[in-house]
Coordinates of C-alpha atoms (C1' of nucleotides) in Angstrom, one line a residue:
Chain A
M1 CA 115.8 94.0 92.8
P2 CA 116.9 94.6 89.1
T3 CA 115.2 98.1 87.5
P4 CA 112.4 98.2 85.8
L5 CA 114.0 98.4 82.6
V6 CA 115.9 95.5 83.1
L7 CA 112.8 93.0 83.9
K8 CA 111.3 94.3 80.4
L9 CA 114.4 93.4 78.6
A10 CA 115.4 90.4 80.2
R11 CA 112.1 88.5 78.4
V12 CA 113.4 89.9 75.2
L13 CA 117.5 89.7 75.3
D14 CA 119.8 87.3 77.2
L15 CA 121.3 89.9 79.1
G16 CA 124.5 89.0 81.3
A17 CA 125.9 90.6 84.3
A18 CA 127.8 93.4 82.4
D19 CA 124.4 94.3 80.2
V20 CA 122.7 94.1 83.7
A21 CA 125.1 96.6 85.1
A22 CA 125.2 98.8 82.2
L23 CA 121.6 98.7 81.7
A24 CA 121.0 99.6 85.4
A25 CA 123.3 102.7 85.5
L26 CA 121.4 103.8 82.2
G27 CA 119.6 107.5 83.3
S28 CA 121.5 108.4 85.9
P29 CA 121.7 110.5 88.2
S30 CA 118.0 110.4 89.2
R31 CA 115.7 113.5 88.7
R32 CA 112.8 114.5 89.9
C33 CA 109.6 116.2 88.5
A34 CA 106.1 117.0 90.4
A35 CA 103.0 115.3 89.1
G36 CA 101.2 117.8 86.6
R37 CA 104.6 119.1 85.1
S38 CA 105.5 118.8 81.6
L39 CA 108.9 117.0 80.8
V40 CA 108.4 117.6 77.1
E41 CA 106.8 120.2 75.1
A42 CA 105.5 119.3 71.7
G43 CA 107.6 121.5 68.8
R44 CA 110.8 121.9 70.9
R45 CA 113.8 120.6 70.0
M46 CA 115.1 117.7 72.8
S47 CA 118.2 116.7 73.8
A48 CA 117.9 113.9 75.6
A49 CA 115.9 110.1 76.3
I50 CA 113.7 110.5 79.0
L51 CA 114.2 107.0 81.3
V52 CA 111.5 106.8 83.8
H53 CA 112.4 105.0 86.9
E54 CA 109.1 105.4 88.8
G55 CA 106.0 106.9 88.7
W56 CA 103.7 107.4 85.4
A57 CA 103.8 109.8 82.6
V58 CA 101.9 110.2 79.3
R59 CA 102.8 111.5 76.2
H60 CA 99.9 113.5 74.4
R61 CA 99.2 116.1 71.8
T62 CA 96.8 118.8 72.0
L63 CA 95.0 120.6 68.9
A64 CA 94.9 124.2 68.2
D65 CA 91.3 124.1 70.0
G66 CA 92.3 122.2 73.3
R67 CA 91.4 118.9 72.1
R68 CA 93.4 116.2 73.6
L69 CA 94.8 113.1 72.6
V70 CA 96.8 110.7 75.0
L71 CA 99.0 108.8 73.1
D72 CA 100.8 106.2 75.6
F73 CA 101.3 106.0 79.0
V74 CA 105.0 106.3 79.9
L75 CA 105.6 103.7 82.9
P76 CA 108.8 102.4 84.6
G77 CA 111.3 101.0 82.6
D78 CA 109.9 103.0 79.5
I79 CA 112.2 105.5 77.6
C80 CA 110.4 108.0 76.0
D81 CA 111.6 108.7 72.9
P82 CA 114.9 105.9 72.5
A83 CA 115.7 107.4 68.7
V84 CA 115.8 111.2 69.9
F85 CA 119.2 111.5 68.3
V86 CA 117.4 111.4 65.0
T87 CA 114.3 113.3 65.6
S88 CA 114.5 117.1 65.2
R89 CA 111.7 118.3 67.3
A90 CA 109.3 116.6 69.8
D91 CA 106.0 115.8 68.1
F92 CA 104.4 115.4 71.4
S93 CA 104.0 116.3 74.9
M94 CA 105.0 114.7 77.8
Q95 CA 103.4 115.1 81.3
A96 CA 103.5 113.8 84.8
L97 CA 100.7 112.1 86.1
T98 CA 102.6 111.5 89.5
D99 CA 105.8 112.3 91.1
L100 CA 108.5 111.4 89.2
R101 CA 111.8 109.8 89.4
Y102 CA 113.6 109.8 85.7
G103 CA 117.1 109.8 84.6
L104 CA 117.9 111.7 81.0
V105 CA 120.3 110.0 78.7
Q106 CA 121.9 112.9 76.2
S107 CA 121.1 111.8 72.1
E108 CA 125.0 111.9 72.1
D109 CA 125.2 109.3 74.5
V110 CA 122.5 107.4 72.9
L111 CA 124.3 107.4 69.9
D112 CA 127.8 105.9 71.3
L113 CA 126.3 103.8 73.7
V114 CA 123.9 102.0 70.8
N115 CA 127.3 102.1 68.9
R116 CA 129.7 100.8 71.4
S117 CA 127.7 97.9 72.5
P118 CA 125.6 96.0 70.2
R119 CA 123.4 94.9 73.2
I120 CA 122.5 97.8 74.5
G121 CA 121.8 99.2 70.9
A122 CA 119.3 96.4 70.6
A123 CA 117.6 97.2 74.1
F124 CA 117.3 100.9 72.3
W125 CA 116.0 99.3 68.6
W126 CA 113.6 97.2 70.9
A127 CA 112.7 99.8 73.2
E128 CA 111.7 102.1 70.0
A129 CA 109.8 98.9 68.3
H130 CA 107.8 98.3 71.1
E131 CA 106.6 101.8 71.8
E132 CA 105.7 101.5 68.0
A133 CA 103.8 98.1 68.1
I134 CA 102.0 99.7 71.5
T135 CA 101.1 103.1 69.0
R136 CA 99.7 100.8 66.4
A137 CA 97.6 98.5 68.3
H138 CA 96.2 101.7 70.1
L139 CA 95.9 103.1 66.4
V140 CA 93.5 99.7 65.5
A141 CA 91.4 100.3 68.9
I142 CA 90.8 103.9 68.3
G143 CA 90.4 103.8 64.1
R144 CA 88.3 100.7 64.5
M145 CA 86.4 99.2 67.6
S146 CA 83.7 100.5 70.0
A147 CA 84.5 102.3 72.9
Y148 CA 83.3 99.1 74.6
E149 CA 86.1 97.1 73.2
R150 CA 88.4 100.0 73.1
V151 CA 88.3 100.9 77.1
A152 CA 88.5 97.0 78.0
Y153 CA 91.8 97.2 75.2
L154 CA 93.4 100.1 76.9
L155 CA 92.7 98.5 80.5
W156 CA 94.5 95.4 79.1
E157 CA 97.4 96.9 78.3
L158 CA 97.9 98.9 81.1
W159 CA 97.9 95.5 83.1
T160 CA 100.2 93.7 80.8
R161 CA 102.9 96.4 80.4
L162 CA 102.9 96.8 84.5
R163 CA 103.0 93.2 85.2
V164 CA 106.4 92.9 83.2
V165 CA 107.6 95.1 85.4
N166 CA 106.3 94.0 88.5
L167 CA 103.9 96.8 89.4
A168 CA 100.5 94.6 89.3
D169 CA 99.6 91.4 90.6
A170 CA 97.7 89.1 88.7
D171 CA 94.3 90.2 89.3
G172 CA 94.5 93.7 88.9
F173 CA 96.6 97.3 89.2
E174 CA 96.8 100.9 90.7
A175 CA 96.4 103.5 88.3
P176 CA 96.9 107.2 89.7
F177 CA 95.0 109.2 87.1
G178 CA 91.1 110.1 87.0
Q179 CA 88.5 109.4 84.3
D180 CA 89.5 112.4 82.3
V181 CA 93.0 110.8 80.9
L182 CA 91.4 107.5 80.6
A183 CA 88.9 109.4 78.2
D184 CA 91.7 111.3 76.3
A185 CA 93.5 108.3 75.7
A186 CA 90.4 106.2 74.3
G187 CA 89.5 109.2 72.3
L188 CA 86.2 109.3 74.0
S189 CA 84.2 112.1 75.6
Y190 CA 84.6 111.7 80.1
V191 CA 81.0 111.6 80.4
H192 CA 81.2 108.5 77.7
L193 CA 83.8 106.9 79.0
S194 CA 82.3 106.8 82.3
R195 CA 79.2 105.2 80.7
T196 CA 81.3 102.7 79.2
L197 CA 83.4 101.8 82.4
C198 CA 79.9 101.3 84.5
R199 CA 79.0 98.7 81.3
L200 CA 82.0 97.1 81.8
D201 CA 81.6 96.8 85.9
R202 CA 78.0 95.9 85.2
D203 CA 79.2 93.3 82.9
G204 CA 81.8 91.6 85.5
L205 CA 84.7 92.7 83.1
I206 CA 86.1 94.6 85.4
H207 CA 85.7 95.9 89.2
R208 CA 86.6 99.4 90.2
R209 CA 87.9 100.1 93.8
P210 CA 88.1 103.9 94.6
P211 CA 90.0 106.1 94.3
H212 CA 92.9 104.2 91.7
G213 CA 92.0 100.3 91.9
W214 CA 91.3 98.4 89.0
R215 CA 90.7 94.5 89.5
I216 CA 90.2 92.3 86.5
P217 CA 88.1 89.4 88.0
D218 CA 88.3 87.1 85.2
A219 CA 90.9 88.1 82.5
A220 CA 90.1 85.4 79.5
R221 CA 86.6 87.4 79.1
L222 CA 88.5 91.1 79.5
R223 CA 90.6 89.9 76.3
E224 CA 87.6 88.2 74.1
A225 CA 85.5 91.5 74.6
M226 CA 89.1 93.7 73.2
Q227 CA 89.1 91.7 69.7
I228 CA 92.7 92.4 69.4
S229 CA 95.6 89.7 70.0
D230 CA 98.6 90.9 72.0
A231 CA 101.2 91.7 69.7
L232 CA 103.5 93.9 71.9
H233 CA 106.9 92.0 70.6
L234 CA 107.3 90.9 74.3
T235 CA 108.7 87.4 73.4
P236 CA 112.2 86.6 73.3
L237 CA 114.2 87.5 69.9
P238 CA 115.1 84.1 67.9
R239 CA 118.5 82.8 68.8
R240 CA 119.8 83.6 65.3
I241 CA 119.8 87.2 66.0
Q242 CA 120.7 86.8 70.0
Q243 CA 123.8 85.3 68.9
R244 CA 124.6 88.3 66.4
L245 CA 124.5 90.9 69.4
S246 CA 127.2 89.0 71.8
R247 CA 130.2 89.9 69.4
Chain B
M1 CA 118.7 109.9 39.4
P2 CA 118.6 109.2 43.4
T3 CA 116.8 106.5 44.8
P4 CA 113.6 107.6 46.6
L5 CA 115.5 106.7 50.1
V6 CA 118.5 108.3 49.2
L7 CA 116.1 111.8 48.2
K8 CA 114.4 111.2 51.5
L9 CA 117.5 110.7 53.5
A10 CA 119.3 113.5 52.0
R11 CA 117.0 116.2 53.7
V12 CA 118.2 114.6 57.2
L13 CA 121.5 113.8 56.9
D14 CA 124.5 115.1 54.7
L15 CA 125.1 111.9 52.7
G16 CA 128.8 111.6 51.1
A17 CA 129.3 109.9 47.7
A18 CA 130.1 106.5 49.3
D19 CA 126.9 106.9 51.9
V20 CA 124.8 107.3 48.9
A21 CA 126.1 104.2 47.1
A22 CA 125.4 102.2 50.2
L23 CA 122.0 103.4 50.5
A24 CA 121.4 102.6 46.3
A25 CA 122.6 99.3 46.9
L26 CA 120.6 98.5 49.6
G27 CA 117.5 96.1 49.1
S28 CA 119.1 94.7 45.7
P29 CA 118.0 92.2 43.8
S30 CA 115.0 93.8 43.4
R31 CA 111.5 91.6 43.5
R32 CA 108.5 92.1 42.1
C33 CA 105.0 91.9 43.4
A34 CA 101.3 91.8 41.9
A35 CA 99.2 94.5 43.0
G36 CA 97.0 93.0 45.3
R37 CA 99.2 90.5 46.8
S38 CA 100.0 90.2 50.7
L39 CA 103.7 90.7 51.7
V40 CA 103.5 90.5 55.1
E41 CA 100.9 88.6 57.1
A42 CA 99.9 89.4 60.8
G43 CA 101.2 87.2 63.0
R44 CA 104.2 85.1 61.4
R45 CA 107.6 85.8 61.9
M46 CA 109.0 88.2 59.9
S47 CA 112.9 87.8 58.8
A48 CA 113.5 90.9 56.6
A49 CA 112.9 94.5 56.2
I50 CA 110.9 95.4 53.0
L51 CA 112.6 98.8 51.0
V52 CA 110.2 99.5 48.5
H53 CA 111.9 101.2 45.6
E54 CA 108.6 101.4 43.3
G55 CA 104.9 101.4 44.1
W56 CA 102.4 101.7 46.8
A57 CA 101.7 99.4 49.6
V58 CA 99.6 99.8 52.6
R59 CA 100.3 98.6 56.4
H60 CA 96.9 97.0 58.0
R61 CA 95.7 95.5 60.6
T62 CA 91.8 93.2 60.5
L63 CA 90.1 92.5 63.6
A64 CA 88.4 89.3 64.1
D65 CA 84.9 90.1 62.4
G66 CA 86.5 91.8 59.6
R67 CA 86.9 95.5 60.5
R68 CA 89.9 96.9 59.0
L69 CA 92.5 99.7 59.6
V70 CA 94.8 101.1 57.1
L71 CA 98.2 101.9 59.5
D72 CA 99.8 103.7 56.8
F73 CA 100.6 103.8 53.4
V74 CA 104.1 102.7 52.5
L75 CA 105.6 104.5 49.8
P76 CA 108.8 104.5 47.4
G77 CA 111.8 104.9 49.8
D78 CA 110.0 103.7 52.8
I79 CA 111.5 100.7 54.7
C80 CA 108.9 98.6 56.5
D81 CA 109.9 97.6 59.6
P82 CA 113.5 98.8 59.6
A83 CA 113.7 97.6 63.3
V84 CA 112.6 93.7 62.3
F85 CA 115.8 92.2 64.0
V86 CA 114.4 92.9 67.3
T87 CA 110.4 92.2 66.5
S88 CA 109.4 88.9 67.3
R89 CA 106.5 88.4 65.1
A90 CA 104.5 90.9 62.4
D91 CA 101.9 92.8 64.6
F92 CA 100.7 94.0 60.8
S93 CA 100.1 92.8 57.2
M94 CA 101.4 94.7 54.4
Q95 CA 99.6 94.4 51.2
A96 CA 100.7 95.8 47.5
L97 CA 98.1 98.3 46.5
T98 CA 100.2 98.5 42.7
D99 CA 102.4 96.1 41.2
L100 CA 105.8 96.6 43.2
R101 CA 109.0 96.5 42.7
Y102 CA 111.1 95.9 46.4
G103 CA 113.8 94.5 48.1
L104 CA 114.4 92.5 51.1
V105 CA 117.0 93.5 54.1
Q106 CA 117.6 90.7 55.8
S107 CA 117.1 91.2 59.8
E108 CA 120.8 90.0 60.3
D109 CA 122.2 92.3 57.6
V110 CA 120.4 95.2 59.3
L111 CA 122.0 94.6 62.4
D112 CA 125.4 94.2 60.7
L113 CA 125.0 97.4 58.7
V114 CA 123.6 99.2 61.5
N115 CA 126.8 98.8 63.7
R116 CA 129.3 98.9 60.7
S117 CA 128.1 101.9 59.5
P118 CA 127.0 104.8 62.0
R119 CA 125.5 106.6 58.9
I120 CA 123.5 103.7 57.5
G121 CA 122.7 103.2 61.2
A122 CA 121.5 106.5 61.5
A123 CA 119.4 105.9 58.4
F124 CA 117.7 103.2 59.6
W125 CA 116.7 104.9 63.0
W126 CA 115.7 107.7 61.1
A127 CA 113.5 105.7 59.1
E128 CA 111.6 104.3 62.1
A129 CA 111.5 107.4 64.0
H130 CA 109.6 108.9 60.7
E131 CA 107.6 106.2 60.9
E132 CA 106.3 106.0 64.4
A133 CA 105.9 110.1 64.0
I134 CA 103.5 109.6 61.1
T135 CA 101.8 106.6 63.1
R136 CA 101.1 109.3 66.3
A137 CA 100.3 112.1 64.2
H138 CA 97.8 109.8 62.5
L139 CA 96.5 108.3 66.1
V140 CA 95.5 112.1 66.8
A141 CA 93.6 112.8 63.7
I142 CA 91.7 109.5 64.6
G143 CA 91.7 110.2 67.8
R144 CA 90.3 113.6 67.9
M145 CA 89.7 115.0 64.5
S146 CA 86.7 115.3 62.8
A147 CA 86.3 113.2 59.7
Y148 CA 86.4 116.6 57.7
E149 CA 89.8 117.4 59.5
R150 CA 91.1 114.0 59.5
V151 CA 90.7 113.3 55.7
A152 CA 92.2 116.6 55.0
Y153 CA 95.0 115.8 57.2
L154 CA 95.5 112.2 55.5
L155 CA 95.7 114.0 51.9
W156 CA 98.2 116.5 53.1
E157 CA 100.3 113.7 54.9
L158 CA 100.2 111.5 51.4
W159 CA 101.2 114.7 49.0
T160 CA 103.7 116.2 51.7
R161 CA 105.3 112.6 51.9
L162 CA 105.2 111.9 47.9
R163 CA 106.7 115.1 47.3
V164 CA 109.7 114.4 48.7
V165 CA 110.6 111.4 46.8
N166 CA 109.8 113.3 43.9
L167 CA 106.3 112.1 43.1
A168 CA 104.0 114.3 43.4
D169 CA 103.8 118.1 41.9
A170 CA 103.3 121.4 43.5
D171 CA 99.8 120.9 43.0
G172 CA 99.0 117.4 43.6
F173 CA 99.2 114.1 43.1
E174 CA 97.9 110.6 42.0
A175 CA 96.9 107.9 44.4
P176 CA 96.3 104.6 42.7
F177 CA 93.5 102.9 44.8
G178 CA 89.8 103.4 45.5
Q179 CA 87.9 105.4 48.6
D180 CA 87.4 102.0 50.4
V181 CA 91.3 102.2 51.0
L182 CA 91.0 105.7 52.1
A183 CA 88.2 104.6 54.4
D184 CA 90.2 102.2 56.1
A185 CA 92.7 104.8 56.6
A186 CA 90.8 107.5 58.1
G187 CA 88.6 104.9 60.3
L188 CA 85.2 106.0 58.2
S189 CA 82.9 103.8 56.7
Y190 CA 83.1 104.5 52.3
V191 CA 79.9 105.8 52.5
H192 CA 80.9 108.9 54.8
L193 CA 84.1 109.1 53.7
S194 CA 82.3 110.0 50.3
R195 CA 80.4 112.7 51.4
T196 CA 83.4 113.9 53.1
L197 CA 85.2 114.0 49.8
C198 CA 82.5 116.0 48.5
R199 CA 82.1 118.6 51.2
L200 CA 86.2 118.9 50.7
D201 CA 85.7 119.2 47.0
R202 CA 82.7 121.6 47.0
D203 CA 84.7 123.6 49.8
G204 CA 87.7 123.8 47.2
L205 CA 90.3 122.1 49.2
I206 CA 90.5 119.5 46.9
H207 CA 89.6 118.8 43.4
R208 CA 89.4 115.3 42.0
R209 CA 90.3 114.3 38.5
P210 CA 88.6 110.8 37.9
P211 CA 90.5 108.1 38.2
H212 CA 93.4 108.8 40.6
G213 CA 93.9 112.1 40.3
W214 CA 94.2 114.3 43.3
R215 CA 94.8 118.0 43.2
I216 CA 95.6 120.9 45.6
P217 CA 94.2 124.2 44.7
D218 CA 95.1 125.9 47.9
A219 CA 97.5 124.0 50.2
A220 CA 97.4 126.8 52.7
R221 CA 93.7 126.1 53.2
L222 CA 94.1 122.9 53.2
R223 CA 96.5 122.9 56.2
E224 CA 94.5 125.1 57.9
A225 CA 91.2 122.5 57.5
M226 CA 93.3 120.0 59.5
Q227 CA 93.9 121.4 62.9
I228 CA 97.2 119.8 63.1
S229 CA 101.0 121.0 62.4
D230 CA 103.8 119.1 60.3
A231 CA 105.9 117.0 62.4
L232 CA 107.4 114.3 60.6
H233 CA 110.8 114.9 61.3
L234 CA 111.7 116.1 57.9
T235 CA 114.4 118.7 58.6
P236 CA 117.8 118.3 58.9
L237 CA 119.6 116.7 62.0
P238 CA 121.5 119.2 64.3
R239 CA 125.1 119.3 63.6
R240 CA 126.2 118.3 66.6
I241 CA 124.3 114.7 65.9
Q242 CA 125.4 114.6 62.2
Q243 CA 129.4 114.7 63.6
R244 CA 129.1 111.8 66.1
L245 CA 128.0 110.1 62.4
S246 CA 131.1 110.8 60.6
R247 CA 133.6 108.3 62.5
Chain C
dG1 C1' 75.4 102.8 20.4
dG2 C1' 73.6 100.3 24.0
dC3 C1' 75.5 96.7 27.8
dT4 C1' 77.7 95.1 32.0
dC5 C1' 80.4 96.1 35.5
dC6 C1' 82.7 98.3 39.0
dA7 C1' 82.9 102.4 41.8
dT8 C1' 81.0 106.6 43.6
dT9 C1' 77.3 109.1 45.1
dT10 C1' 72.9 110.2 47.5
dA11 C1' 68.9 108.9 50.1
dA12 C1' 66.8 107.5 54.6
dC13 C1' 66.7 106.0 58.7
dA14 C1' 69.3 104.1 62.6
dC15 C1' 72.5 104.8 66.6
dA16 C1' 76.5 105.5 69.0
dG17 C1' 79.0 108.8 71.2
dG18 C1' 79.2 114.0 72.6
dT19 C1' 77.2 117.9 74.9
dT20 C1' 75.1 120.3 78.3
dA21 C1' 73.2 120.2 82.7
dA22 C1' 72.3 118.8 86.7
dG23 C1' 72.5 115.3 91.2
dG24 C1' 75.5 112.1 94.2
dC25 C1' 79.3 111.1 97.0
dG26 C1' 83.5 111.1 99.3
dC27 C1' 87.2 113.9 100.9
dC28 C1' 89.5 117.8 102.7
dC29 C1' 89.6 121.4 105.8
dG30 C1' 87.9 124.4 108.2
Chain D
dC1 C1' 80.1 118.5 112.2
dG2 C1' 79.3 121.2 108.0
dG3 C1' 80.1 123.5 103.8
dG4 C1' 82.7 123.1 100.0
dC5 C1' 85.0 121.2 96.2
dG6 C1' 86.4 117.8 92.9
dC7 C1' 85.5 113.6 90.4
dC8 C1' 82.1 110.5 88.6
dT9 C1' 77.5 109.3 87.6
dT10 C1' 72.9 110.0 85.4
dA11 C1' 69.7 112.1 82.5
dA12 C1' 67.9 114.7 78.2
dC13 C1' 69.2 115.8 74.5
dC14 C1' 71.6 116.2 69.8
dT15 C1' 74.7 115.2 65.6
dG16 C1' 78.1 112.8 63.5
dT17 C1' 78.8 108.6 61.1
dG18 C1' 77.1 103.8 60.3
dT19 C1' 74.1 101.1 57.3
dT20 C1' 71.3 99.7 53.8
dA21 C1' 69.9 100.4 49.8
dA22 C1' 68.8 102.2 45.3
dA23 C1' 70.7 105.9 41.9
dT24 C1' 74.6 107.8 39.0
dG25 C1' 78.1 107.6 35.8
dG26 C1' 82.5 106.2 33.7
dA27 C1' 85.2 102.6 31.5
dG28 C1' 85.7 98.5 28.6
dC29 C1' 83.3 95.6 25.7
dC30 C1' 80.3 93.6 22.4

DNA sequence: GGCTCCATTTAACACAGGTTAAGGCGCCCG
DNA sequence: CGGGCGCCTTAACCTGTGTTAAATGGAGCC
């Protein structure tokens, strides 16, 4: 069974057996972290990238008066801050939503890896660019979409990302968090988030199976509701580029 | 006179004369583009990163029904999409706000540069991470700050970034665009943006000198208004990392 | 100087979403 | 089996921001 990171990268890069082995070894030994704990604290100096093997986390940021925004969800196979080594201090916090299994990749090691193997390098680059694309889409959603569209978008994004790493099935997924987290990701109050979910439910765009099940009865209608098109860079790289990586 | 890119990177990395020369040569020959023209169209395949030498641009995204969000401003010294080579299609559009002088760096060349010189590589990495930090801060601003705080934040961000490349002075800057652009960056209607600017003006946080002058009479009070702390990774990299780049 | 054009401001009104508070419901635990 | 506790939902009300439209003001031009 390939690791989630390999699953993700395999759709973008042609990976040889050696690459797969190298990627599978990334972030060992694995460490654990209990649900609710913070792995990264905004403002702290960071010395390693965090590769999540198993479990869910969020990156978020809290304003002086407690208002919080969830920047994104960190899923298995995600590298939180692949560019640590050029980043002086964390500009976000990271918190485990479930018990977590993860690994660290020290800044210096990232640098060496990237320099030594163009393919692993590309993997880190891609991870960084992917993360940025997600953040940009999120920005558009929060900046210009209505609550209804925005929540539809977030659910679709999660579902899409989970399917890539085989953690969702064709008609829905399990998400281990409460509505407060989703509200902070959507930039809504939890009350209005609840209203909005009920509407999506009533309209048949989603179906909730408590406590944590989200079914998507009609993917096409959900996509239609969200006004934005899929642009998470999940398609394979052009051959031209791939060849340059093979040296 | 160092190029804006060099000015920016010099605060993060210790650059030798050779590095400076290499960076100064990036993105030649320079090309021109008239104000208002699009340089990148969302959904198109991109084949080069764009290094802006002179002038202002924005990256933005438009929904099906015309609602638009400005993702960020592209200033001299900024590399738009340093990670092009791992990115399949543009997920944003880019438009010149003024006449522009810029250069292209072909995807394949980025890859070679990055692999050949660890220092130039780090420069691209840093540019990508910096861009992402800006986007994240923007996300927090739009997601959880009031219109007042948010506009204060955007003006402060522009001012800060411009000072890094010597394009602003100690008490303000010139920004060559109308309120509609700023409104799309703040995720507000232009009417409410105008109201908000007037309030900021009345409160003495900013002073506008038409048509394009923005004075900041009291930087401390502006920062106070914005609830968020500077986190654009503009501080030097740790020595430990720098040493690894010198090989 | 007066006209036109464009960007900005003001005004009046509408509505999405926030706030506060109360109610429902399932789940754990005694 | 009953009580209590979290979480989610509903309701009523309030406010910030959007919308539409008209007024103002400055820059260029005749």
